[in-house]
Amino acid sequence: MPDQTGRVAVVTGANTGLGFETARVLAQRGASVVLAVRSLDKGKQAADRIAAAVPGADVTVQELDLASLASVRAAAAELAAAYPRIDLLINNAGVMYTPYARTADGFEMQFGTNHLGHFALTGLLLPPLTATPGSRVVTVSSIGHRLRAKINFDDLQWERKYHKVGAYGQSKLANLMFTFALDRRLVAAGVPTRALASHPGGAQTDLARHMPKPAQFLVKALGPVAAQSALRGALPSLRAATDPAAQGGEYYGPGGFGEMRGLPKVVGSSAQSKDETLQERLWTVSEELTGVTYPL
């Protein structure tokens, strides 16, 4: 990884798991890192852990609850005021397989947090991002974008019949569609910012705590073979964020069997994720639901 001294990186969900490891490595390489987290206490504990591991690290904490558009707007305003330039926005935070719940704004929790919250945050932070040459937006998707996944435009909030795997797949598919549509807009606008996506493969984090018990047992049993550490799972995001050769619109994941583990490389995504008509429809709906439009 190239030296990151002088660069500002905002990482959502950086108090644990993939986000923590992403933030720690960026700080280790010299970046000024902002841990954008829901719990300030947990964020401060994470910042202390990074500071202990990386003497002299420049790490700050920003309160951000992606399940509340009011919180997203407040956080974006504070970040834009504090940082006139942002080099990296890593949309890492997420929830998976949660019981049915709604965000503060009435959205289904997985779609509202994983996609709509990050859609709004990115749009609101676009001015300091596009003012920074070489800046990147990296959004973390999942292999799950292929599992029972489609954008249910007739029932986006799963009010008729909820299926947590399908809802998660929808949110992760939306992450990819958002990335591809955003990069297309950035290129057309001629601004020095690019959008990329990543996925961690079978990283061992606490994200899967809502999986059924038998599935959790299977994941633990197969962990040494089919999964990798949170640090290894963070490598695709780190490569998408910092590799000088990475290009806008690329999707990085583990290079091993089934993309479950291994060193990061450019990987493919579902045909549905690349459908520009669906991407544009999702973009329009996302603007309507969040009230955030992109100044491009």
PDB file of C-alpha atoms in Angstrom:
ATOM      1  CA  MET A   1       0.000   0.000   0.000  1.00  0.00           C
ATOM      2  CA  PRO A   2       1.363   3.453  -0.876  1.00  0.00           C
ATOM      3  CA  ASP A   3       2.032   5.914   1.917  1.00  0.00           C
ATOM      4  CA  GLN A   4      -1.230   7.626   2.934  1.00  0.00           C
ATOM      5  CA  THR A   5       0.267  10.612   4.780  1.00  0.00           C
ATOM      6  CA  GLY A   6      -1.766  13.765   4.230  1.00  0.00           C
ATOM      7  CA  ARG A   7      -4.909  11.926   3.171  1.00  0.00           C
ATOM      8  CA  VAL A   8      -8.212  12.040   5.054  1.00  0.00           C
ATOM      9  CA  ALA A   9     -10.207   8.800   5.257  1.00  0.00           C
ATOM     10  CA  VAL A  10     -13.732   8.455   6.637  1.00  0.00           C
ATOM     11  CA  VAL A  11     -14.666   4.850   7.480  1.00  0.00           C
ATOM     12  CA  THR A  12     -18.211   4.001   8.551  1.00  0.00           C
ATOM     13  CA  GLY A  13     -18.719   1.242  11.102  1.00  0.00           C
ATOM     14  CA  ALA A  14     -15.068   1.484  12.102  1.00  0.00           C
ATOM     15  CA  ASN A  15     -15.341   0.435  15.732  1.00  0.00           C
ATOM     16  CA  THR A  16     -15.250  -3.302  15.013  1.00  0.00           C
ATOM     17  CA  GLY A  17     -14.608  -5.985  12.415  1.00  0.00           C
ATOM     18  CA  LEU A  18     -13.746  -5.025   8.844  1.00  0.00           C
ATOM     19  CA  GLY A  19     -14.166  -1.317   9.489  1.00  0.00           C
ATOM     20  CA  PHE A  20     -11.791  -1.348  12.438  1.00  0.00           C
ATOM     21  CA  GLU A  21      -9.108  -3.213  10.516  1.00  0.00           C
ATOM     22  CA  THR A  22      -9.532  -0.908   7.520  1.00  0.00           C
ATOM     23  CA  ALA A  23      -9.166   2.161   9.726  1.00  0.00           C
ATOM     24  CA  ARG A  24      -6.200   0.713  11.617  1.00  0.00           C
ATOM     25  CA  VAL A  25      -4.229  -0.090   8.469  1.00  0.00           C
ATOM     26  CA  LEU A  26      -4.942   3.317   6.938  1.00  0.00           C
ATOM     27  CA  ALA A  27      -3.779   5.005  10.148  1.00  0.00           C
ATOM     28  CA  GLN A  28      -0.687   2.818  10.163  1.00  0.00           C
ATOM     29  CA  ARG A  29       0.120   4.046   6.658  1.00  0.00           C
ATOM     30  CA  GLY A  30      -0.196   7.691   7.734  1.00  0.00           C
ATOM     31  CA  ALA A  31      -3.776   8.699   6.897  1.00  0.00           C
ATOM     32  CA  SER A  32      -5.889  10.908   9.124  1.00  0.00           C
ATOM     33  CA  VAL A  33      -8.760   8.558   9.874  1.00  0.00           C
ATOM     34  CA  VAL A  34     -12.278   9.381  11.017  1.00  0.00           C
ATOM     35  CA  LEU A  35     -14.176   6.547  12.681  1.00  0.00           C
ATOM     36  CA  ALA A  36     -17.811   7.222  11.762  1.00  0.00           C
ATOM     37  CA  VAL A  37     -19.761   5.121  14.260  1.00  0.00           C
ATOM     38  CA  ARG A  38     -23.156   4.860  15.911  1.00  0.00           C
ATOM     39  CA  SER A  39     -21.796   4.616  19.468  1.00  0.00           C
ATOM     40  CA  LEU A  40     -19.359   7.313  20.533  1.00  0.00           C
ATOM     41  CA  ASP A  41     -18.177   5.217  23.476  1.00  0.00           C
ATOM     42  CA  LYS A  42     -17.338   2.241  21.256  1.00  0.00           C
ATOM     43  CA  GLY A  43     -15.776   4.572  18.728  1.00  0.00           C
ATOM     44  CA  LYS A  44     -13.513   6.104  21.355  1.00  0.00           C
ATOM     45  CA  GLN A  45     -12.496   2.656  22.563  1.00  0.00           C
ATOM     46  CA  ALA A  46     -11.604   1.708  18.977  1.00  0.00           C
ATOM     47  CA  ALA A  47      -9.638   4.934  18.531  1.00  0.00           C
ATOM     48  CA  ASP A  48      -7.707   4.169  21.726  1.00  0.00           C
ATOM     49  CA  ARG A  49      -6.898   0.672  20.431  1.00  0.00           C
ATOM     50  CA  ILE A  50      -5.587   2.098  17.169  1.00  0.00           C
ATOM     51  CA  ALA A  51      -3.555   4.740  18.995  1.00  0.00           C
ATOM     52  CA  ALA A  52      -2.014   2.045  21.197  1.00  0.00           C
ATOM     53  CA  ALA A  53      -1.097  -0.077  18.171  1.00  0.00           C
ATOM     54  CA  VAL A  54       0.017   2.849  16.002  1.00  0.00           C
ATOM     55  CA  PRO A  55       1.893   5.488  18.048  1.00  0.00           C
ATOM     56  CA  GLY A  56       1.198   8.948  16.667  1.00  0.00           C
ATOM     57  CA  ALA A  57      -1.881   7.852  14.730  1.00  0.00           C
ATOM     58  CA  ASP A  58      -4.263  10.654  13.756  1.00  0.00           C
ATOM     59  CA  VAL A  59      -7.663   9.163  14.620  1.00  0.00           C
ATOM     60  CA  THR A  60     -10.902  10.972  15.471  1.00  0.00           C
ATOM     61  CA  VAL A  61     -14.461   9.807  16.103  1.00  0.00           C
ATOM     62  CA  GLN A  62     -17.647  11.036  14.435  1.00  0.00           C
ATOM     63  CA  GLU A  63     -21.107  10.029  15.598  1.00  0.00           C
ATOM     64  CA  LEU A  64     -23.127   8.548  12.737  1.00  0.00           C
ATOM     65  CA  ASP A  65     -26.263   6.431  12.815  1.00  0.00           C
ATOM     66  CA  LEU A  66     -26.989   5.298   9.268  1.00  0.00           C
ATOM     67  CA  ALA A  67     -30.463   4.207  10.356  1.00  0.00           C
ATOM     68  CA  SER A  68     -31.413   7.867  10.883  1.00  0.00           C
ATOM     69  CA  LEU A  69     -31.352  10.421   8.070  1.00  0.00           C
ATOM     70  CA  ALA A  70     -31.236  13.199  10.669  1.00  0.00           C
ATOM     71  CA  SER A  71     -28.044  11.675  12.068  1.00  0.00           C
ATOM     72  CA  VAL A  72     -26.603  11.246   8.569  1.00  0.00           C
ATOM     73  CA  ARG A  73     -27.268  14.894   7.757  1.00  0.00           C
ATOM     74  CA  ALA A  74     -25.778  16.101  11.039  1.00  0.00           C
ATOM     75  CA  ALA A  75     -22.679  13.940  10.636  1.00  0.00           C
ATOM     76  CA  ALA A  76     -22.157  15.011   7.026  1.00  0.00           C
ATOM     77  CA  ALA A  77     -22.449  18.682   7.981  1.00  0.00           C
ATOM     78  CA  GLU A  78     -19.894  18.272  10.774  1.00  0.00           C
ATOM     79  CA  LEU A  79     -17.492  16.325   8.561  1.00  0.00           C
ATOM     80  CA  ALA A  80     -17.747  18.790   5.679  1.00  0.00           C
ATOM     81  CA  ALA A  81     -17.070  21.675   8.065  1.00  0.00           C
ATOM     82  CA  ALA A  82     -14.074  19.942   9.647  1.00  0.00           C
ATOM     83  CA  TYR A  83     -12.585  18.530   6.445  1.00  0.00           C
ATOM     84  CA  PRO A  84     -12.709  20.716   3.317  1.00  0.00           C
ATOM     85  CA  ARG A  85     -11.062  17.783   1.531  1.00  0.00           C
ATOM     86  CA  ILE A  86     -11.832  14.085   1.934  1.00  0.00           C
ATOM     87  CA  ASP A  87      -9.685  11.589   0.064  1.00  0.00           C
ATOM     88  CA  LEU A  88     -11.441   8.357   0.992  1.00  0.00           C
ATOM     89  CA  LEU A  89     -15.000   7.568   1.991  1.00  0.00           C
ATOM     90  CA  ILE A  90     -15.320   3.897   2.823  1.00  0.00           C
ATOM     91  CA  ASN A  91     -18.962   2.889   3.176  1.00  0.00           C
ATOM     92  CA  ASN A  92     -18.330  -0.163   5.316  1.00  0.00           C
ATOM     93  CA  ALA A  93     -20.999  -0.230   8.037  1.00  0.00           C
ATOM     94  CA  GLY A  94     -23.839  -2.665   7.696  1.00  0.00           C
ATOM     95  CA  VAL A  95     -26.303  -5.048   9.296  1.00  0.00           C
ATOM     96  CA  MET A  96     -27.084  -8.583   8.172  1.00  0.00           C
ATOM     97  CA  TYR A  97     -30.042 -10.962   8.544  1.00  0.00           C
ATOM     98  CA  THR A  98     -31.716  -8.840  11.202  1.00  0.00           C
ATOM     99  CA  PRO A  99     -35.226  -9.590  12.456  1.00  0.00           C
ATOM    100  CA  TYR A 100     -37.760  -7.304  10.824  1.00  0.00           C
ATOM    101  CA  ALA A 101     -37.283  -3.756  12.018  1.00  0.00           C
ATOM    102  CA  ARG A 102     -37.554  -0.236  10.666  1.00  0.00           C
ATOM    103  CA  THR A 103     -35.145   2.662  10.711  1.00  0.00           C
ATOM    104  CA  ALA A 104     -36.024   6.000  12.301  1.00  0.00           C
ATOM    105  CA  ASP A 105     -37.430   7.049   8.913  1.00  0.00           C
ATOM    106  CA  GLY A 106     -39.540   3.933   8.424  1.00  0.00           C
ATOM    107  CA  PHE A 107     -37.283   2.026   6.025  1.00  0.00           C
ATOM    108  CA  GLU A 108     -36.660  -1.711   6.353  1.00  0.00           C
ATOM    109  CA  MET A 109     -33.543  -1.898   8.529  1.00  0.00           C
ATOM    110  CA  GLN A 110     -31.137  -3.660   6.146  1.00  0.00           C
ATOM    111  CA  PHE A 111     -32.075  -1.631   3.064  1.00  0.00           C
ATOM    112  CA  GLY A 112     -32.269   1.592   5.066  1.00  0.00           C
ATOM    113  CA  THR A 113     -28.913   1.134   6.793  1.00  0.00           C
ATOM    114  CA  ASN A 114     -26.809  -0.622   4.188  1.00  0.00           C
ATOM    115  CA  HIS A 115     -27.975   1.301   1.129  1.00  0.00           C
ATOM    116  CA  LEU A 116     -30.067   4.392   1.840  1.00  0.00           C
ATOM    117  CA  GLY A 117     -27.927   5.625   4.734  1.00  0.00           C
ATOM    118  CA  HIS A 118     -24.760   5.374   2.655  1.00  0.00           C
ATOM    119  CA  PHE A 119     -26.481   6.838  -0.420  1.00  0.00           C
ATOM    120  CA  ALA A 120     -27.418   9.905   1.620  1.00  0.00           C
ATOM    121  CA  LEU A 121     -24.035  10.216   3.331  1.00  0.00           C
ATOM    122  CA  THR A 122     -22.113  10.007   0.060  1.00  0.00           C
ATOM    123  CA  GLY A 123     -24.296  12.588  -1.636  1.00  0.00           C
ATOM    124  CA  LEU A 124     -23.954  15.022   1.260  1.00  0.00           C
ATOM    125  CA  LEU A 125     -20.150  14.585   1.345  1.00  0.00           C
ATOM    126  CA  LEU A 126     -19.738  14.956  -2.399  1.00  0.00           C
ATOM    127  CA  PRO A 127     -18.439  18.582  -2.253  1.00  0.00           C
ATOM    128  CA  PRO A 128     -15.307  17.783  -0.169  1.00  0.00           C
ATOM    129  CA  LEU A 129     -14.829  14.549  -2.123  1.00  0.00           C
ATOM    130  CA  THR A 130     -15.019  16.089  -5.585  1.00  0.00           C
ATOM    131  CA  ALA A 131     -12.754  18.943  -4.435  1.00  0.00           C
ATOM    132  CA  THR A 132     -10.009  16.378  -3.749  1.00  0.00           C
ATOM    133  CA  PRO A 133      -7.951  15.039  -6.683  1.00  0.00           C
ATOM    134  CA  GLY A 134      -7.710  11.267  -6.598  1.00  0.00           C
ATOM    135  CA  SER A 135     -10.515  10.814  -4.069  1.00  0.00           C
ATOM    136  CA  ARG A 136     -12.474   7.569  -3.960  1.00  0.00           C
ATOM    137  CA  VAL A 137     -15.738   6.230  -2.611  1.00  0.00           C
ATOM    138  CA  VAL A 138     -15.527   2.537  -1.729  1.00  0.00           C
ATOM    139  CA  THR A 139     -18.779   0.777  -0.832  1.00  0.00           C
ATOM    140  CA  VAL A 140     -18.705  -2.671   0.737  1.00  0.00           C
ATOM    141  CA  SER A 141     -21.065  -5.169  -0.872  1.00  0.00           C
ATOM    142  CA  SER A 142     -21.204  -8.942  -0.391  1.00  0.00           C
ATOM    143  CA  ILE A 143     -21.356 -12.304  -2.094  1.00  0.00           C
ATOM    144  CA  GLY A 144     -24.912 -12.059  -0.770  1.00  0.00           C
ATOM    145  CA  HIS A 145     -25.786  -9.700  -3.633  1.00  0.00           C
ATOM    146  CA  ARG A 146     -26.396 -12.915  -5.590  1.00  0.00           C
ATOM    147  CA  LEU A 147     -28.545 -14.727  -2.977  1.00  0.00           C
ATOM    148  CA  ARG A 148     -32.315 -14.389  -3.414  1.00  0.00           C
ATOM    149  CA  ALA A 149     -31.447 -10.879  -4.500  1.00  0.00           C
ATOM    150  CA  LYS A 150     -33.470  -8.434  -6.522  1.00  0.00           C
ATOM    151  CA  ILE A 151     -34.657  -4.876  -6.022  1.00  0.00           C
ATOM    152  CA  ASN A 152     -38.291  -5.281  -4.964  1.00  0.00           C
ATOM    153  CA  PHE A 153     -39.543  -1.982  -6.347  1.00  0.00           C
ATOM    154  CA  ASP A 154     -43.139  -2.928  -5.567  1.00  0.00           C
ATOM    155  CA  ASP A 155     -42.296  -3.621  -1.903  1.00  0.00           C
ATOM    156  CA  LEU A 156     -38.892  -2.099  -1.090  1.00  0.00           C
ATOM    157  CA  GLN A 157     -39.597  -2.074   2.647  1.00  0.00           C
ATOM    158  CA  TRP A 158     -40.748  -5.719   2.818  1.00  0.00           C
ATOM    159  CA  GLU A 159     -44.109  -4.805   4.298  1.00  0.00           C
ATOM    160  CA  ARG A 160     -45.970  -7.745   2.729  1.00  0.00           C
ATOM    161  CA  LYS A 161     -43.758 -10.654   3.723  1.00  0.00           C
ATOM    162  CA  TYR A 162     -40.297 -10.294   5.224  1.00  0.00           C
ATOM    163  CA  HIS A 163     -37.402 -12.596   4.382  1.00  0.00           C
ATOM    164  CA  LYS A 164     -34.157 -11.572   6.065  1.00  0.00           C
ATOM    165  CA  VAL A 165     -31.884 -13.279   3.515  1.00  0.00           C
ATOM    166  CA  GLY A 166     -33.736 -11.682   0.618  1.00  0.00           C
ATOM    167  CA  ALA A 167     -33.699  -8.294   2.330  1.00  0.00           C
ATOM    168  CA  TYR A 168     -29.957  -8.533   2.907  1.00  0.00           C
ATOM    169  CA  GLY A 169     -29.405  -9.576  -0.711  1.00  0.00           C
ATOM    170  CA  GLN A 170     -31.444  -6.601  -1.892  1.00  0.00           C
ATOM    171  CA  SER A 171     -29.379  -4.186   0.205  1.00  0.00           C
ATOM    172  CA  LYS A 172     -26.051  -5.584  -1.016  1.00  0.00           C
ATOM    173  CA  LEU A 173     -27.240  -5.614  -4.628  1.00  0.00           C
ATOM    174  CA  ALA A 174     -28.246  -1.984  -4.126  1.00  0.00           C
ATOM    175  CA  ASN A 175     -24.707  -1.205  -2.890  1.00  0.00           C
ATOM    176  CA  LEU A 176     -23.271  -2.437  -6.193  1.00  0.00           C
ATOM    177  CA  MET A 177     -25.876  -0.733  -8.361  1.00  0.00           C
ATOM    178  CA  PHE A 178     -25.219   2.510  -6.492  1.00  0.00           C
ATOM    179  CA  THR A 179     -21.460   2.193  -7.058  1.00  0.00           C
ATOM    180  CA  PHE A 180     -21.771   1.611 -10.800  1.00  0.00           C
ATOM    181  CA  ALA A 181     -24.317   4.414 -11.256  1.00  0.00           C
ATOM    182  CA  LEU A 182     -22.277   6.826  -9.135  1.00  0.00           C
ATOM    183  CA  ASP A 183     -19.065   6.188 -11.037  1.00  0.00           C
ATOM    184  CA  ARG A 184     -20.878   6.735 -14.321  1.00  0.00           C
ATOM    185  CA  ARG A 185     -22.081  10.122 -13.064  1.00  0.00           C
ATOM    186  CA  LEU A 186     -18.652  11.108 -11.746  1.00  0.00           C
ATOM    187  CA  VAL A 187     -17.032  10.317 -15.104  1.00  0.00           C
ATOM    188  CA  ALA A 188     -19.700  12.262 -16.997  1.00  0.00           C
ATOM    189  CA  ALA A 189     -19.226  15.255 -14.690  1.00  0.00           C
ATOM    190  CA  GLY A 190     -15.464  15.210 -15.206  1.00  0.00           C
ATOM    191  CA  VAL A 191     -14.693  15.376 -11.470  1.00  0.00           C
ATOM    192  CA  PRO A 192     -11.559  13.786  -9.913  1.00  0.00           C
ATOM    193  CA  THR A 193     -13.460  11.234  -7.811  1.00  0.00           C
ATOM    194  CA  ARG A 194     -14.091   7.570  -8.544  1.00  0.00           C
ATOM    195  CA  ALA A 195     -16.473   5.006  -7.059  1.00  0.00           C
ATOM    196  CA  LEU A 196     -15.464   1.389  -6.454  1.00  0.00           C
ATOM    197  CA  ALA A 197     -16.892  -1.558  -4.538  1.00  0.00           C
ATOM    198  CA  SER A 198     -15.508  -4.469  -2.550  1.00  0.00           C
ATOM    199  CA  HIS A 199     -16.592  -7.528  -0.628  1.00  0.00           C
ATOM    200  CA  PRO A 200     -14.779  -9.396   2.166  1.00  0.00           C
ATOM    201  CA  GLY A 201     -15.592 -12.967   1.226  1.00  0.00           C
ATOM    202  CA  GLY A 202     -16.135 -15.195   4.249  1.00  0.00           C
ATOM    203  CA  ALA A 203     -14.587 -12.911   6.840  1.00  0.00           C
ATOM    204  CA  GLN A 204     -15.097 -13.886  10.464  1.00  0.00           C
ATOM    205  CA  THR A 205     -16.800 -10.937  12.158  1.00  0.00           C
ATOM    206  CA  ASP A 206     -19.778 -10.445  14.457  1.00  0.00           C
ATOM    207  CA  LEU A 207     -21.927  -9.366  11.489  1.00  0.00           C
ATOM    208  CA  ALA A 208     -23.420 -12.855  11.255  1.00  0.00           C
ATOM    209  CA  ARG A 209     -24.815 -12.841  14.810  1.00  0.00           C
ATOM    210  CA  HIS A 210     -28.390 -12.878  13.445  1.00  0.00           C
ATOM    211  CA  MET A 211     -27.860 -15.995  11.354  1.00  0.00           C
ATOM    212  CA  PRO A 212     -29.826 -19.098  12.424  1.00  0.00           C
ATOM    213  CA  LYS A 213     -27.978 -21.108  15.078  1.00  0.00           C
ATOM    214  CA  PRO A 214     -27.255 -24.106  12.801  1.00  0.00           C
ATOM    215  CA  ALA A 215     -25.768 -21.759  10.195  1.00  0.00           C
ATOM    216  CA  GLN A 216     -23.633 -20.049  12.859  1.00  0.00           C
ATOM    217  CA  PHE A 217     -22.339 -23.446  13.965  1.00  0.00           C
ATOM    218  CA  LEU A 218     -21.523 -24.364  10.358  1.00  0.00           C
ATOM    219  CA  VAL A 219     -19.684 -21.079   9.809  1.00  0.00           C
ATOM    220  CA  LYS A 220     -17.565 -21.665  12.915  1.00  0.00           C
ATOM    221  CA  ALA A 221     -16.847 -25.263  11.933  1.00  0.00           C
ATOM    222  CA  LEU A 222     -15.811 -24.338   8.389  1.00  0.00           C
ATOM    223  CA  GLY A 223     -14.055 -21.147   9.438  1.00  0.00           C
ATOM    224  CA  PRO A 224     -10.478 -22.432   9.103  1.00  0.00           C
ATOM    225  CA  VAL A 225     -11.216 -23.660   5.573  1.00  0.00           C
ATOM    226  CA  ALA A 226     -13.863 -21.350   4.126  1.00  0.00           C
ATOM    227  CA  ALA A 227     -13.333 -18.051   5.934  1.00  0.00           C
ATOM    228  CA  GLN A 228     -10.591 -15.620   6.822  1.00  0.00           C
ATOM    229  CA  SER A 229      -9.796 -13.066   9.497  1.00  0.00           C
ATOM    230  CA  ALA A 230     -11.315  -9.597   9.618  1.00  0.00           C
ATOM    231  CA  LEU A 231      -7.951  -8.161   8.581  1.00  0.00           C
ATOM    232  CA  ARG A 232      -7.823 -10.365   5.487  1.00  0.00           C
ATOM    233  CA  GLY A 233     -11.453  -9.515   4.806  1.00  0.00           C
ATOM    234  CA  ALA A 234     -10.558  -5.818   4.853  1.00  0.00           C
ATOM    235  CA  LEU A 235      -7.926  -6.202   2.122  1.00  0.00           C
ATOM    236  CA  PRO A 236     -10.347  -5.833  -0.831  1.00  0.00           C
ATOM    237  CA  SER A 237     -11.584  -2.501   0.559  1.00  0.00           C
ATOM    238  CA  LEU A 238      -8.037  -1.349   1.208  1.00  0.00           C
ATOM    239  CA  ARG A 239      -6.946  -2.258  -2.309  1.00  0.00           C
ATOM    240  CA  ALA A 240      -9.945  -0.517  -3.874  1.00  0.00           C
ATOM    241  CA  ALA A 241      -9.177   2.549  -1.771  1.00  0.00           C
ATOM    242  CA  THR A 242      -5.426   2.810  -2.239  1.00  0.00           C
ATOM    243  CA  ASP A 243      -4.131   0.825  -5.219  1.00  0.00           C
ATOM    244  CA  PRO A 244      -2.900   3.445  -7.731  1.00  0.00           C
ATOM    245  CA  ALA A 245      -3.887   1.105 -10.570  1.00  0.00           C
ATOM    246  CA  ALA A 246      -7.499   0.621  -9.398  1.00  0.00           C
ATOM    247  CA  GLN A 247     -10.124   2.033 -11.743  1.00  0.00           C
ATOM    248  CA  GLY A 248     -13.561   3.480 -11.120  1.00  0.00           C
ATOM    249  CA  GLY A 249     -16.381   0.972 -11.310  1.00  0.00           C
ATOM    250  CA  GLU A 250     -14.181  -1.960 -10.307  1.00  0.00           C
ATOM    251  CA  TYR A 251     -15.308  -4.542  -7.752  1.00  0.00           C
ATOM    252  CA  TYR A 252     -12.702  -6.211  -5.523  1.00  0.00           C
ATOM    253  CA  GLY A 253     -12.996  -9.446  -3.577  1.00  0.00           C
ATOM    254  CA  PRO A 254     -10.872 -12.384  -2.388  1.00  0.00           C
ATOM    255  CA  GLY A 255      -9.176 -14.251  -5.194  1.00  0.00           C
ATOM    256  CA  GLY A 256      -9.533 -17.774  -3.781  1.00  0.00           C
ATOM    257  CA  PHE A 257     -12.113 -20.495  -4.416  1.00  0.00           C
ATOM    258  CA  GLY A 258     -15.634 -19.107  -4.417  1.00  0.00           C
ATOM    259  CA  GLU A 259     -14.248 -15.674  -3.493  1.00  0.00           C
ATOM    260  CA  MET A 260     -14.416 -16.782   0.141  1.00  0.00           C
ATOM    261  CA  ARG A 261     -10.800 -16.104   1.030  1.00  0.00           C
ATOM    262  CA  GLY A 262      -7.505 -15.062  -0.516  1.00  0.00           C
ATOM    263  CA  LEU A 263      -5.731 -11.943  -1.677  1.00  0.00           C
ATOM    264  CA  PRO A 264      -7.879  -9.275  -3.314  1.00  0.00           C
ATOM    265  CA  LYS A 265      -8.433  -9.025  -7.048  1.00  0.00           C
ATOM    266  CA  VAL A 266     -11.034  -7.606  -9.420  1.00  0.00           C
ATOM    267  CA  VAL A 267     -14.063  -9.908  -9.364  1.00  0.00           C
ATOM    268  CA  GLY A 268     -17.320 -10.124 -11.252  1.00  0.00           C
ATOM    269  CA  SER A 269     -20.849  -9.341 -10.129  1.00  0.00           C
ATOM    270  CA  SER A 270     -24.319 -10.473 -11.146  1.00  0.00           C
ATOM    271  CA  ALA A 271     -25.876  -9.448 -14.443  1.00  0.00           C
ATOM    272  CA  GLN A 272     -28.627  -7.751 -12.483  1.00  0.00           C
ATOM    273  CA  SER A 273     -26.133  -5.468 -10.731  1.00  0.00           C
ATOM    274  CA  LYS A 274     -24.945  -4.194 -14.137  1.00  0.00           C
ATOM    275  CA  ASP A 275     -28.390  -3.416 -15.524  1.00  0.00           C
ATOM    276  CA  GLU A 276     -28.275   0.335 -16.105  1.00  0.00           C
ATOM    277  CA  THR A 277     -32.045   0.646 -16.368  1.00  0.00           C
ATOM    278  CA  LEU A 278     -32.468  -0.904 -12.924  1.00  0.00           C
ATOM    279  CA  GLN A 279     -29.593   1.206 -11.581  1.00  0.00           C
ATOM    280  CA  GLU A 280     -31.271   4.404 -12.727  1.00  0.00           C
ATOM    281  CA  ARG A 281     -34.621   3.365 -11.319  1.00  0.00           C
ATOM    282  CA  LEU A 282     -33.004   2.601  -7.960  1.00  0.00           C
ATOM    283  CA  TRP A 283     -31.167   5.941  -8.045  1.00  0.00           C
ATOM    284  CA  THR A 284     -34.401   7.865  -8.589  1.00  0.00           C
ATOM    285  CA  VAL A 285     -36.161   5.998  -5.782  1.00  0.00           C
ATOM    286  CA  SER A 286     -33.188   6.524  -3.456  1.00  0.00           C
ATOM    287  CA  GLU A 287     -33.237  10.279  -4.071  1.00  0.00           C
ATOM    288  CA  GLU A 288     -36.979  10.369  -3.397  1.00  0.00           C
ATOM    289  CA  LEU A 289     -36.720   8.359  -0.166  1.00  0.00           C
ATOM    290  CA  THR A 290     -33.705  10.196   1.284  1.00  0.00           C
ATOM    291  CA  GLY A 291     -34.342  13.685  -0.077  1.00  0.00           C
ATOM    292  CA  VAL A 292     -30.683  13.799  -1.126  1.00  0.00           C
ATOM    293  CA  THR A 293     -29.778  14.766  -4.683  1.00  0.00           C
ATOM    294  CA  TYR A 294     -26.251  14.711  -6.039  1.00  0.00           C
ATOM    295  CA  PRO A 295     -24.694  18.016  -7.213  1.00  0.00           C
ATOM    296  CA  LEU A 296     -23.163  16.579 -10.376  1.00  0.00           C
TER     297      LEU A 296
END
